[in-house]
Coordinates of C-alpha atoms in Angstrom, one line a residue:
Chain J
X1 CA -17.4 -6.0 -12.8
X2 CA -16.7 -9.6 -12.6
X3 CA -13.7 -11.2 -14.4
X4 CA -13.2 -14.8 -14.5
X5 CA -9.6 -16.2 -14.9
X6 CA -8.9 -18.8 -17.3
X7 CA -5.8 -21.3 -17.1
X8 CA -2.7 -20.3 -19.0
X9 CA -3.2 -23.2 -21.6
X10 CA -6.6 -21.9 -22.5
X11 CA -5.1 -18.4 -23.3
X12 CA -2.5 -20.2 -25.3
X13 CA -5.1 -22.2 -27.2
X14 CA -7.1 -19.1 -28.0
X15 CA -4.0 -17.6 -29.5
X16 CA -3.2 -20.6 -31.5
X17 CA -6.6 -20.8 -32.8
X18 CA -6.8 -17.1 -33.8
X19 CA -3.4 -16.5 -35.4
X20 CA -2.3 -19.9 -36.4
X21 CA 1.1 -19.7 -38.3
X22 CA 1.4 -16.1 -37.3
X23 CA 2.7 -17.2 -33.9
X24 CA 5.5 -19.4 -33.1
X25 CA 7.4 -20.6 -30.1
X26 CA 4.4 -20.6 -27.9
X27 CA 5.6 -21.6 -24.3
X28 CA 3.7 -21.8 -21.1
X29 CA 6.1 -21.5 -18.1
X30 CA 5.4 -22.0 -14.4
X31 CA 7.8 -20.9 -11.8
X32 CA 7.3 -21.6 -8.0
X33 CA 8.7 -19.9 -4.8
X34 CA 8.0 -20.0 -1.1
X35 CA 7.4 -23.1 1.1
X36 CA 4.1 -23.7 -0.5
X37 CA 5.6 -23.5 -4.1
X38 CA 2.9 -21.1 -5.4
X39 CA 3.1 -21.4 -8.9
X40 CA 3.5 -17.9 -11.2
X41 CA 2.2 -18.3 -14.7
X42 CA 3.9 -17.0 -17.8
X43 CA 3.0 -17.4 -21.4
X44 CA 5.6 -16.5 -24.0
X45 CA 5.0 -16.2 -27.9
X46 CA 6.8 -14.9 -31.0
X47 CA 4.4 -12.8 -32.9
X48 CA 4.6 -11.6 -36.7
X49 CA 4.9 -7.8 -36.9
X50 CA 1.8 -7.6 -38.9
X51 CA -0.4 -9.3 -36.2
X52 CA 0.9 -7.3 -33.3
X53 CA -2.3 -5.0 -33.1
X54 CA -4.7 -8.0 -33.8
X55 CA -2.9 -10.0 -31.0
X56 CA -3.2 -6.9 -28.4
X57 CA -6.8 -6.5 -29.5
X58 CA -7.2 -10.4 -28.7
X59 CA -5.7 -10.0 -25.4
X60 CA -7.9 -7.0 -24.5
X61 CA -10.9 -9.3 -25.3
X62 CA -9.8 -11.9 -22.6
X63 CA -9.0 -9.2 -20.1
X64 CA -7.7 -5.6 -20.4
X65 CA -4.0 -6.1 -19.8
X66 CA -1.6 -4.1 -17.9
X67 CA 1.2 -3.2 -19.8
X68 CA 4.5 -3.5 -17.8
X69 CA 7.0 -2.4 -20.4
X70 CA 8.3 -3.1 -23.8
X71 CA 11.8 -4.2 -23.8
X72 CA 14.2 -4.2 -26.6
X73 CA 17.1 -6.5 -27.5
X74 CA 19.6 -6.2 -30.2
X75 CA 20.2 -9.6 -31.4
X76 CA 22.7 -8.8 -34.4
X77 CA 20.8 -8.5 -37.6
X78 CA 17.4 -8.2 -35.8
X79 CA 15.9 -6.3 -33.0
X80 CA 13.5 -8.1 -30.7
X81 CA 10.7 -6.1 -29.0
X82 CA 9.3 -7.8 -25.8
X83 CA 6.0 -6.6 -24.9
X84 CA 5.4 -7.7 -21.1
X85 CA 1.7 -7.6 -20.2
X86 CA -0.3 -8.9 -17.3
X87 CA -3.8 -10.1 -17.3
X88 CA -6.1 -11.4 -14.6
X89 CA -4.5 -9.3 -11.9
X90 CA -6.6 -8.9 -8.9
X91 CA -7.4 -12.5 -8.8
X92 CA -5.1 -14.2 -6.3
X93 CA -2.4 -16.4 -7.8
X94 CA -4.2 -16.4 -11.2
X95 CA -2.3 -13.7 -12.9
X96 CA -0.8 -14.5 -16.2
X97 CA 2.3 -12.5 -17.8
X98 CA 1.8 -12.7 -21.3
X99 CA 4.9 -11.9 -23.3
X100 CA 4.9 -11.0 -27.1
X101 CA 8.1 -11.1 -28.8
X102 CA 8.3 -9.3 -32.2
X103 CA 11.3 -9.6 -34.4
X104 CA 12.1 -6.6 -36.7
X105 CA 14.9 -6.9 -39.3
X106 CA 17.3 -4.0 -39.1
X107 CA 16.7 -3.2 -42.5
X108 CA 13.0 -2.2 -41.6
X109 CA 12.7 -1.3 -37.9
X110 CA 9.0 -0.1 -38.2
X111 CA 6.2 -1.2 -35.9
X112 CA 2.6 0.1 -35.2
X113 CA 2.0 1.9 -32.1
X114 CA -0.2 0.1 -29.6
X115 CA -1.2 3.4 -27.9
X116 CA -4.5 3.4 -29.6
X117 CA -5.4 0.2 -27.7
X118 CA -3.4 0.8 -24.6
X119 CA -2.9 4.7 -24.1
X120 CA -0.2 4.1 -21.2
X121 CA 2.2 2.5 -24.0
X122 CA 3.3 5.8 -25.5
X123 CA 5.9 6.4 -22.7
X124 CA 7.7 3.1 -23.3
X125 CA 7.3 3.3 -27.1
X126 CA 9.0 6.7 -26.9
X127 CA 11.9 5.0 -25.1
X128 CA 12.3 2.5 -27.7
X129 CA 12.4 5.2 -30.4
X130 CA 15.3 6.9 -28.9
X131 CA 17.2 3.9 -27.3
X132 CA 17.0 1.5 -30.4
X133 CA 15.9 3.7 -33.2
X134 CA 12.8 2.0 -33.8
X135 CA 10.2 3.6 -36.1
X136 CA 7.0 3.5 -34.1
X137 CA 4.4 4.4 -36.8
X138 CA 1.5 6.6 -35.6
X139 CA 2.7 7.2 -32.4
X140 CA 1.1 10.5 -31.0
X141 CA 4.2 11.8 -29.2
X142 CA 7.5 10.8 -30.7
X143 CA 10.0 13.2 -28.6
X144 CA 12.7 11.7 -26.6
X145 CA 12.5 10.7 -23.0
X146 CA 15.9 10.1 -21.1
X147 CA 18.7 11.1 -23.6
X148 CA 20.0 14.9 -23.1
X149 CA 19.2 17.2 -25.9
X150 CA 22.8 17.4 -27.0
X151 CA 23.1 13.8 -27.3
X152 CA 24.6 12.9 -30.9
X153 CA 21.9 12.0 -33.4
X154 CA 21.9 8.5 -34.9
X155 CA 23.4 6.8 -31.7
X156 CA 21.3 4.5 -30.1
X157 CA 22.5 3.4 -26.7
X158 CA 21.0 -0.2 -26.7
X159 CA 22.3 -1.1 -30.2
X160 CA 25.2 -3.2 -30.2
X161 CA 26.2 -2.5 -33.7
X162 CA 28.1 0.4 -35.2
X163 CA 25.0 2.8 -34.3
X164 CA 25.6 2.0 -30.6
X165 CA 27.7 3.7 -28.0
X166 CA 31.3 3.7 -29.4
X167 CA 34.6 3.7 -27.5
X168 CA 35.0 7.4 -28.1
X169 CA 31.7 8.1 -26.4
X170 CA 32.7 6.8 -23.2
X171 CA 34.4 9.1 -20.7
X172 CA 36.4 7.6 -17.7
X173 CA 35.4 9.5 -14.6
X174 CA 38.9 9.4 -13.3
X175 CA 40.3 10.8 -16.6
X176 CA 38.0 13.7 -16.6
X177 CA 40.0 15.7 -14.1
X178 CA 39.0 18.8 -12.2
X179 CA 36.8 21.3 -13.8
X180 CA 38.6 24.5 -14.9
X181 CA 37.7 28.2 -15.2
X182 CA 35.0 27.9 -12.4
X183 CA 33.7 31.5 -11.3
X184 CA 35.4 32.7 -8.1
X185 CA 33.4 31.5 -4.9
X186 CA 31.2 34.3 -3.2
X187 CA 33.0 34.1 -0.1
X188 CA 36.7 35.2 0.6
X189 CA 39.0 32.3 0.7
X190 CA 40.0 31.4 4.4
X191 CA 43.3 32.9 5.4
X192 CA 45.9 30.3 6.0
X193 CA 46.3 29.6 9.7
X194 CA 49.8 29.6 11.3
X195 CA 51.3 26.2 11.6
X196 CA 49.7 24.5 14.6
X197 CA 52.3 23.3 17.0
X198 CA 50.5 19.9 17.5
X199 CA 50.4 19.3 13.8
X200 CA 53.8 20.5 13.3
X201 CA 55.1 17.6 15.7
X202 CA 56.7 15.0 13.8
X203 CA 54.6 11.8 14.2
X204 CA 57.5 9.3 13.9
X205 CA 58.4 10.0 17.4
X206 CA 55.3 9.0 19.1
X207 CA 53.7 6.4 17.0
X208 CA 55.9 3.2 16.8
X209 CA 56.6 2.1 13.2
X210 CA 54.6 -1.1 12.2
X211 CA 57.7 -3.4 12.4
X212 CA 58.2 -2.5 16.1
X213 CA 54.7 -3.2 16.9
X214 CA 55.2 -6.9 15.3
X215 CA 58.2 -7.4 17.2
X216 CA 56.3 -6.7 20.6
X217 CA 53.9 -9.2 19.9
Chain M
X1 CA -14.7 39.5 -16.5
X2 CA -14.3 39.6 -20.2
X3 CA -10.7 40.8 -19.7
X4 CA -9.9 37.8 -17.6
X5 CA -11.2 35.4 -20.4
X6 CA -8.8 37.1 -22.8
X7 CA -5.8 36.8 -20.7
X8 CA -3.3 34.9 -22.6
X9 CA -2.0 31.5 -21.3
X10 CA 1.5 31.2 -20.0
X11 CA 4.0 28.4 -19.2
X12 CA 5.6 27.3 -16.1
X13 CA 8.5 25.0 -16.1
X14 CA 9.4 23.1 -12.9
X15 CA 12.5 21.3 -12.5
X16 CA 14.7 19.5 -13.7
X17 CA 17.2 18.8 -11.0
X18 CA 16.3 16.2 -8.3
X19 CA 18.9 14.0 -7.1
X20 CA 17.2 11.0 -5.7
X21 CA 15.2 9.9 -8.8
X22 CA 16.4 7.7 -11.6
X23 CA 14.4 10.3 -13.6
X24 CA 14.8 13.9 -12.4
X25 CA 11.9 15.7 -14.3
X26 CA 11.2 18.8 -15.9
X27 CA 7.7 19.8 -15.8
X28 CA 6.0 22.5 -18.2
X29 CA 2.6 23.6 -17.1
X30 CA 0.5 25.8 -19.6
X31 CA -1.6 28.2 -17.1
X32 CA -4.6 30.2 -17.5
X33 CA -4.5 32.3 -14.4
X34 CA -4.1 30.0 -11.5
X35 CA -5.4 26.9 -13.3
X36 CA -3.4 24.4 -15.0
X37 CA -4.6 23.7 -18.5
X38 CA -2.2 21.3 -19.7
X39 CA 0.7 19.6 -17.9
X40 CA 3.8 18.0 -19.8
X41 CA 7.0 16.4 -18.3
X42 CA 10.4 15.4 -19.6
X43 CA 12.4 13.0 -17.4
X44 CA 16.0 11.9 -18.0
X45 CA 17.9 14.9 -17.0
X46 CA 20.5 12.8 -15.2
X47 CA 20.1 9.5 -16.8
X48 CA 23.0 7.4 -15.5
X49 CA 22.9 4.6 -18.1
X50 CA 22.6 1.9 -15.6
X51 CA 21.3 -0.7 -18.1
X52 CA 24.3 -0.1 -20.4
X53 CA 26.6 -0.5 -17.5
X54 CA 24.9 -3.6 -16.5
X55 CA 25.3 -5.2 -20.0
X56 CA 29.0 -5.1 -19.5
X57 CA 29.1 -6.7 -16.0
X58 CA 28.6 -10.1 -14.7
X59 CA 25.3 -11.0 -12.5
X60 CA 27.0 -10.7 -9.2
X61 CA 28.4 -7.4 -10.0
X62 CA 24.8 -6.3 -11.3
X63 CA 23.4 -7.4 -8.1
X64 CA 25.4 -4.7 -6.3
X65 CA 24.6 -2.2 -9.1
X66 CA 20.8 -2.8 -8.6
X67 CA 21.3 -2.0 -4.7
X68 CA 22.1 1.5 -6.0
X69 CA 19.4 2.2 -8.5
X70 CA 17.3 3.8 -5.8
X71 CA 18.2 4.8 -2.2
X72 CA 14.7 4.0 -1.0
X73 CA 13.7 0.8 -2.5
X74 CA 17.1 -0.9 -2.9
X75 CA 15.9 -4.2 -1.9
X76 CA 13.1 -4.1 -4.6
X77 CA 15.3 -3.9 -7.6
X78 CA 18.0 -6.4 -6.4
X79 CA 15.1 -8.9 -5.6
X80 CA 13.5 -8.3 -9.0
X81 CA 17.0 -8.8 -10.8
X82 CA 17.9 -11.9 -8.7
X83 CA 14.6 -13.4 -9.4
X84 CA 15.1 -12.9 -13.0
X85 CA 18.4 -14.6 -12.9
X86 CA 17.1 -17.5 -10.9
X87 CA 14.5 -18.3 -13.4
X88 CA 17.0 -18.4 -16.3
X89 CA 19.5 -20.6 -14.6
X90 CA 16.9 -22.6 -12.7
X91 CA 18.2 -21.8 -9.2
X92 CA 15.9 -23.1 -6.4
X93 CA 16.3 -20.6 -3.7
X94 CA 16.3 -22.0 -0.1
X95 CA 13.1 -21.6 1.7
X96 CA 14.4 -19.6 4.7
X97 CA 16.0 -17.1 2.2
X98 CA 12.5 -16.4 0.8
X99 CA 11.5 -15.4 4.3
X100 CA 14.4 -13.1 4.8
X101 CA 13.8 -11.5 1.5
X102 CA 10.1 -11.0 2.5
X103 CA 10.9 -9.4 6.0
X104 CA 13.4 -7.0 4.6
X105 CA 11.2 -5.9 1.7
X106 CA 8.4 -5.2 4.3
X107 CA 10.6 -3.2 6.5
X108 CA 11.5 -1.3 3.4
X109 CA 7.8 -0.7 2.4
X110 CA 7.2 0.6 6.0
X111 CA 10.2 3.0 6.0
X112 CA 9.3 4.1 2.4
X113 CA 5.6 4.7 3.0
X114 CA 6.5 6.9 6.2
X115 CA 8.8 8.8 4.3
X116 CA 6.4 9.6 1.8
X117 CA 3.6 10.5 4.5
X118 CA 6.0 12.9 6.0
X119 CA 6.8 14.7 2.6
X120 CA 3.0 14.9 2.1
X121 CA 2.5 16.6 5.4
X122 CA 5.4 19.0 4.7
X123 CA 4.0 19.7 1.3
X124 CA 0.8 20.7 3.0
X125 CA 2.4 22.8 5.5
X126 CA 1.6 20.5 8.5
X127 CA 5.1 20.5 9.9
X128 CA 4.4 18.9 13.2
X129 CA 2.8 15.8 11.3
X130 CA 5.9 15.8 9.1
X131 CA 8.3 15.6 12.1
X132 CA 6.2 12.9 13.7
X133 CA 6.0 10.5 10.6
X134 CA 9.9 10.9 10.3
X135 CA 10.4 10.2 13.9
X136 CA 8.4 7.0 13.5
X137 CA 10.1 6.1 10.5
X138 CA 13.4 5.9 12.1
X139 CA 12.5 2.7 14.1
X140 CA 12.3 0.7 10.8
X141 CA 15.4 2.5 9.6
X142 CA 17.0 1.3 12.8
X143 CA 15.8 -2.4 12.4
X144 CA 17.1 -2.4 9.0
X145 CA 20.4 -1.3 9.9
X146 CA 20.4 -3.9 12.8
X147 CA 19.6 -6.5 10.3
X148 CA 21.6 -5.8 7.4
X149 CA 24.5 -3.4 8.7
X150 CA 23.2 -0.5 6.5
X151 CA 20.4 2.0 6.6
X152 CA 20.5 2.3 2.7
X153 CA 22.1 -0.2 0.1
X154 CA 21.4 -3.1 2.3
X155 CA 23.4 -5.6 -0.1
X156 CA 21.4 -8.4 1.4
X157 CA 20.0 -10.1 -1.7
X158 CA 22.2 -12.2 -3.7
X159 CA 21.4 -14.4 -6.7
X160 CA 20.2 -17.7 -5.2
X161 CA 19.3 -16.4 -1.7
X162 CA 20.4 -13.8 0.7
X163 CA 23.9 -13.0 2.0
X164 CA 22.9 -12.8 5.6
X165 CA 20.6 -14.8 7.8
X166 CA 18.3 -13.6 10.6
X167 CA 19.3 -15.4 13.8
X168 CA 16.7 -16.3 16.7
X169 CA 18.6 -13.6 19.0
X170 CA 17.5 -11.1 16.6
X171 CA 13.8 -11.7 16.8
X172 CA 13.2 -9.7 19.9
X173 CA 14.5 -6.6 18.3
X174 CA 12.2 -7.2 15.3
X175 CA 9.4 -7.9 17.6
X176 CA 9.9 -4.6 19.5
X177 CA 9.7 -2.8 16.2
X178 CA 6.4 -4.4 15.2
X179 CA 5.0 -3.7 18.8
X180 CA 6.1 -0.1 18.4
X181 CA 4.3 0.2 14.9
X182 CA 1.2 -1.3 16.2
X183 CA 1.0 1.2 19.0
X184 CA 1.5 4.1 16.8
X185 CA -0.5 3.0 13.9
X186 CA -3.8 4.2 15.4
X187 CA -2.5 7.6 16.2
X188 CA -1.0 8.0 12.6
X189 CA -4.2 7.0 11.0
X190 CA -6.2 9.3 13.2
X191 CA -4.0 12.1 12.5
X192 CA -3.7 11.8 8.8
X193 CA -7.4 10.5 8.0
X194 CA -9.5 12.5 10.5
X195 CA -7.6 15.7 10.4
X196 CA -9.6 18.7 8.9
X197 CA -6.5 20.2 7.2
X198 CA -5.4 17.1 5.4
X199 CA -8.8 16.2 4.0
X200 CA -9.4 19.9 3.0
X201 CA -6.4 19.8 0.7
X202 CA -6.4 16.1 -0.4
X203 CA -10.1 15.2 -0.9
X204 CA -10.8 15.4 -4.6
X205 CA -7.4 16.8 -5.3
X206 CA -5.5 15.3 -8.3
X207 CA -8.1 12.7 -9.0
X208 CA -7.6 9.6 -11.5
X209 CA -10.6 7.5 -12.4
X210 CA -10.4 3.7 -12.3
X211 CA -10.5 3.7 -16.3
X212 CA -7.4 6.2 -16.3
X213 CA -5.4 4.0 -13.8
X214 CA -6.1 0.8 -16.1
X215 CA -5.3 2.4 -19.5
X216 CA -2.4 4.4 -18.5
X217 CA -0.8 1.3 -17.0
X218 CA -0.4 2.8 -13.5
X219 CA 1.0 0.6 -10.6
X220 CA 1.2 0.1 -6.8
X221 CA -0.6 2.5 -4.4
X222 CA -1.5 5.2 -7.0
X223 CA -3.5 2.4 -9.1
X224 CA -4.9 0.9 -5.9
X225 CA -6.0 4.3 -4.6
X226 CA -8.1 4.5 -8.2
X227 CA -9.7 1.1 -7.1
X228 CA -7.6 -1.0 -9.3
X229 CA -7.1 -4.3 -7.6
X230 CA -3.4 -4.9 -8.3
X231 CA -0.5 -6.2 -6.3
X232 CA 2.3 -8.2 -7.3
X233 CA 2.3 -9.8 -4.0
X234 CA -1.0 -10.9 -4.3
X235 CA -1.5 -11.8 -8.1
X236 CA 1.9 -13.4 -8.7
X237 CA 3.1 -14.4 -5.2
X238 CA 6.9 -14.4 -5.1
X239 CA 9.4 -15.0 -2.2
X240 CA 7.2 -16.1 0.8
X241 CA 4.1 -14.1 -0.1
X242 CA 2.3 -17.4 -1.4
X243 CA 2.4 -18.7 2.1
X244 CA 0.9 -15.6 3.6
X245 CA -2.4 -14.2 3.1
X246 CA -1.7 -11.0 1.3
X247 CA -4.5 -8.8 -0.2
X248 CA -4.4 -5.6 -2.1
X249 CA -5.3 -2.7 0.1
X250 CA -8.1 -0.7 -1.6
X251 CA -9.7 2.5 -0.2
X252 CA -13.4 1.1 -0.3
X253 CA -13.2 -1.2 2.6
X254 CA -11.8 1.7 4.8
X255 CA -13.5 4.7 3.6
X256 CA -16.7 3.3 1.9
X257 CA -15.9 4.6 -1.4
X258 CA -13.1 5.1 -3.9
X259 CA -12.5 8.6 -5.2
X260 CA -9.0 8.1 -6.6
X261 CA -7.8 11.4 -5.2
X262 CA -4.6 12.4 -3.0
X263 CA -6.6 11.4 0.2
X264 CA -7.2 7.9 -1.0
X265 CA -3.5 7.4 -1.9
X266 CA -2.8 8.4 1.8
X267 CA -5.4 5.9 3.0
X268 CA -3.9 3.0 0.8
X269 CA -0.2 3.7 1.8
X270 CA -1.2 4.0 5.6
X271 CA -3.1 0.8 5.8
X272 CA -0.3 -0.9 3.9
X273 CA 2.1 0.0 6.8
X274 CA -0.3 -1.8 9.1
X275 CA -0.6 -4.8 6.6
X276 CA 3.4 -5.1 6.5
X277 CA 3.6 -5.3 10.3
X278 CA 1.1 -8.3 9.9
X279 CA 3.3 -9.9 7.1
X280 CA 6.4 -9.7 9.1
X281 CA 4.9 -11.3 12.0
X282 CA 3.4 -14.1 10.1
X283 CA 6.9 -14.5 8.5
X284 CA 8.7 -14.8 11.9
X285 CA 6.1 -17.5 13.1
X286 CA 6.5 -19.4 10.0
X287 CA 10.2 -19.1 8.9
X288 CA 11.6 -22.5 8.3
X289 CA 15.2 -23.4 9.2
X290 CA 18.0 -24.1 6.8
X291 CA 20.5 -22.4 4.5
X292 CA 20.0 -19.2 2.9
X293 CA 22.1 -19.3 -0.1
X294 CA 22.1 -21.7 -3.2
X295 CA 25.8 -21.4 -3.7
X296 CA 28.1 -19.8 -1.5
X297 CA 31.2 -19.7 -3.9
X298 CA 31.0 -16.9 -6.5
X299 CA 32.9 -18.7 -9.2
X300 CA 30.6 -21.7 -9.1
X301 CA 27.5 -19.2 -9.2
X302 CA 29.0 -17.4 -12.1
X303 CA 29.9 -20.5 -14.0
X304 CA 26.2 -21.6 -13.7
X305 CA 25.0 -18.3 -14.7
X306 CA 27.5 -18.5 -17.9
X307 CA 26.1 -21.8 -18.6
X308 CA 22.6 -20.6 -18.9
X309 CA 20.7 -19.1 -21.7
X310 CA 17.2 -17.9 -21.9
X311 CA 14.9 -14.9 -21.0
X312 CA 12.8 -14.2 -17.8
X313 CA 10.9 -11.4 -16.0
X314 CA 11.4 -10.7 -12.4
X315 CA 8.7 -8.7 -10.8
X316 CA 8.5 -7.4 -7.3
X317 CA 5.9 -5.1 -5.6
X318 CA 8.1 -2.2 -4.6
X319 CA 6.6 0.4 -2.2
X320 CA 5.8 2.5 -5.1
X321 CA 4.5 -0.3 -7.1
X322 CA 5.5 -2.9 -9.7
X323 CA 9.2 -3.2 -10.2
X324 CA 10.1 -5.2 -13.3
X325 CA 13.3 -6.5 -14.5
X326 CA 13.6 -8.0 -18.0
X327 CA 16.6 -10.2 -18.5
X328 CA 17.9 -12.1 -21.5
X329 CA 21.2 -14.2 -21.1
X330 CA 22.9 -16.0 -23.7
X331 CA 26.2 -18.1 -22.7
X332 CA 28.1 -14.9 -21.7
X333 CA 29.5 -13.6 -18.7
X334 CA 27.1 -10.5 -18.9
X335 CA 23.5 -10.4 -20.0
X336 CA 22.5 -10.2 -23.4
X337 CA 19.8 -7.6 -22.5
X338 CA 18.7 -6.1 -19.2
X339 CA 15.7 -3.9 -18.9
X340 CA 14.9 -2.1 -15.7
X341 CA 11.3 -0.8 -15.2
X342 CA 11.0 1.2 -11.9
X343 CA 7.4 2.0 -10.6
X344 CA 7.7 5.6 -11.4
X345 CA 8.2 4.9 -15.0
X346 CA 4.7 3.4 -14.9
X347 CA 3.1 6.1 -12.9
X348 CA 4.3 9.2 -14.7
X349 CA 1.9 9.3 -17.4
X350 CA -0.8 9.7 -14.5
X351 CA 0.6 12.9 -13.6
X352 CA -1.0 14.7 -16.8
X353 CA -4.6 13.8 -16.0
X354 CA -4.2 14.6 -12.4
X355 CA -2.9 18.0 -12.6
X356 CA -5.1 19.3 -15.3
X357 CA -7.6 21.8 -13.8
X358 CA -5.7 22.1 -10.6
X359 CA -4.0 25.2 -9.0
X360 CA -0.3 26.2 -8.8
X361 CA -0.6 25.8 -5.0
X362 CA -1.8 22.1 -5.4
X363 CA 1.3 21.2 -7.6
X364 CA 3.7 20.0 -4.7
X365 CA 1.1 17.6 -3.0
X366 CA -0.3 16.2 -6.5
X367 CA 3.2 15.5 -7.9
X368 CA 4.2 14.0 -4.6
X369 CA 1.0 11.9 -4.4
X370 CA 2.4 9.2 -6.8
X371 CA 5.5 9.2 -4.5
X372 CA 8.3 9.9 -7.0
X373 CA 10.8 9.4 -4.3
X374 CA 10.3 13.0 -3.1
X375 CA 8.5 16.0 -4.5
X376 CA 10.3 17.0 -7.8
X377 CA 9.7 20.6 -7.3
X378 CA 13.1 22.2 -7.1
X379 CA 12.7 25.3 -8.8
X380 CA 9.9 27.0 -10.8
X381 CA 10.2 29.6 -13.4
X382 CA 7.1 31.5 -14.5
X383 CA 7.4 32.9 -18.0
X384 CA 4.5 35.5 -18.6
X385 CA 4.2 38.4 -20.9
X386 CA 6.2 40.7 -18.7
X387 CA 9.7 39.0 -19.0
X388 CA 8.9 36.2 -16.3
X389 CA 9.9 35.7 -12.8
X390 CA 11.2 32.6 -11.0
X391 CA 9.5 30.7 -8.2
X392 CA 12.0 28.8 -6.0
X393 CA 11.0 25.5 -4.1
X394 CA 10.3 27.7 -1.0
X395 CA 8.0 30.0 -2.9
X396 CA 6.1 27.2 -4.3
X397 CA 5.8 25.5 -0.8
X398 CA 5.0 28.8 0.8
X399 CA 1.9 29.1 -1.8
X400 CA 0.9 25.7 -0.8
X401 CA 1.1 26.5 2.9
X402 CA -0.9 29.7 2.4
X403 CA -3.6 27.9 0.5
X404 CA -3.9 25.6 3.4
X405 CA -4.2 28.6 5.9
X406 CA -7.1 30.2 3.5
X407 CA -9.1 26.9 3.6
X408 CA -8.9 26.8 7.3
X409 CA -10.2 30.3 7.9

């Protein structure tokens, strides 16, 4: 199987040609590190929700991508879903990190699942459902992932509005106190030793007070 | 036989407590006799909400928080986060700092892979090999402690560089460690790859095809063992990897074929230890002089971070695979969004296919084979028709050891 890498600009051109006005803010970025300043290529674009599946299919035609993760970002009135995908990996220095940003208004947070095209996406899509309250349509598995079973319904930890974590949800560790009503330990409590003569000795006589040390110096 | 066919399936839960993972896991297996019909897992039994905490802290505070995401690959998370901030703020990291970062990241890979190799041997019941692997691992831990001051939570990476430089008088100690690993590598490879016990248990166990590895978005040695040519160090060379010849380790050049089984995962990890030694040596030879930190004064660094806005992705090849941090900053002290994607996050889906059709006794080694920090098998309860019984980790381990013994007869 041979794959030929194409430059980032060409990938950007393919998307521009294919989707026209459906994509915006298309941006090619480079970042260099090391003594030789080896470039790392990234391509960012905003995509209309209705074009998401077509855009992923288009990317698969260029090269089957590795989906890194789908991140989510509460921007106030909207939620941005950020799809991070890598193409042309395995070809030294030619990998392109393609990022789709899909903006969803909070009034309608539904987005089609991409797991039909990339089966591994289910995991990260499930996380978006529980952390941001996104409605991922047609996802084969919509159970929660990370939150405990008794976590309150309708609270989404990554949200920054009234459905996010509120003041009352956060417990300060120092204020929690020691657990009470614990069962008795299976071993007998140790009997108290009689006062040790060494410990009973008053330390003031042996150790000089800090002020005295300073005076000596 | 007909009775056997009628036998109802039963479920085994495994887990959920495991202290060293970000996601301790509860497994549920639907069993038919000894054979796993279907596997499922539920992570998040002790989710710490680190991303939520990070979104209320400034980048310098988050750097030290990222150190504590994982006890084994502390530098990977810190580096991925620092790289994301640097891209948004536009910080040019001094060249020498790139080399310091690379050296410490490679020592971390050596200790992580050897830790895994020991765990794998233990799961097979090969205790002498387990002790050998962990004894050999100590050398890299000692060097890490010598260089950074800590065995874990190194606290060496800072936004814009590293907090400590490596000086010339420290090089002989590093060189001694590299010699040690070169000497011992042949012995380790021979013990793991030519031993009958290891190959009996690991060959064709927990296989994953190339297509599955690609479609399930797997990363790191798990993906490479299935023939997927993918390594962030090679594909998007960060730090000093662009100056050094790094190629993804695949099983085919060493074994002549790719089977995508547990054995191939051992092959990939052990040869990566050998590769890491080479990378560190090249770094020591090429290390340029100069500063190691872009800005020493924290208020200035934080002011620069506060001025910046934008989004970036920091990716690093952690010992277990790609570690990805997505960061969005918007003229605030704290980031607008911070998403941490650890390597195991990507690899967990692979378990489902790997475990299907395998036996209970193979669970420990297959679950361990993607290197989820350590084997997740803490406690197993078998719920059958007759009330059910509980298999402890010791029982599960005993089953695995007994299978090795049976095969050896």
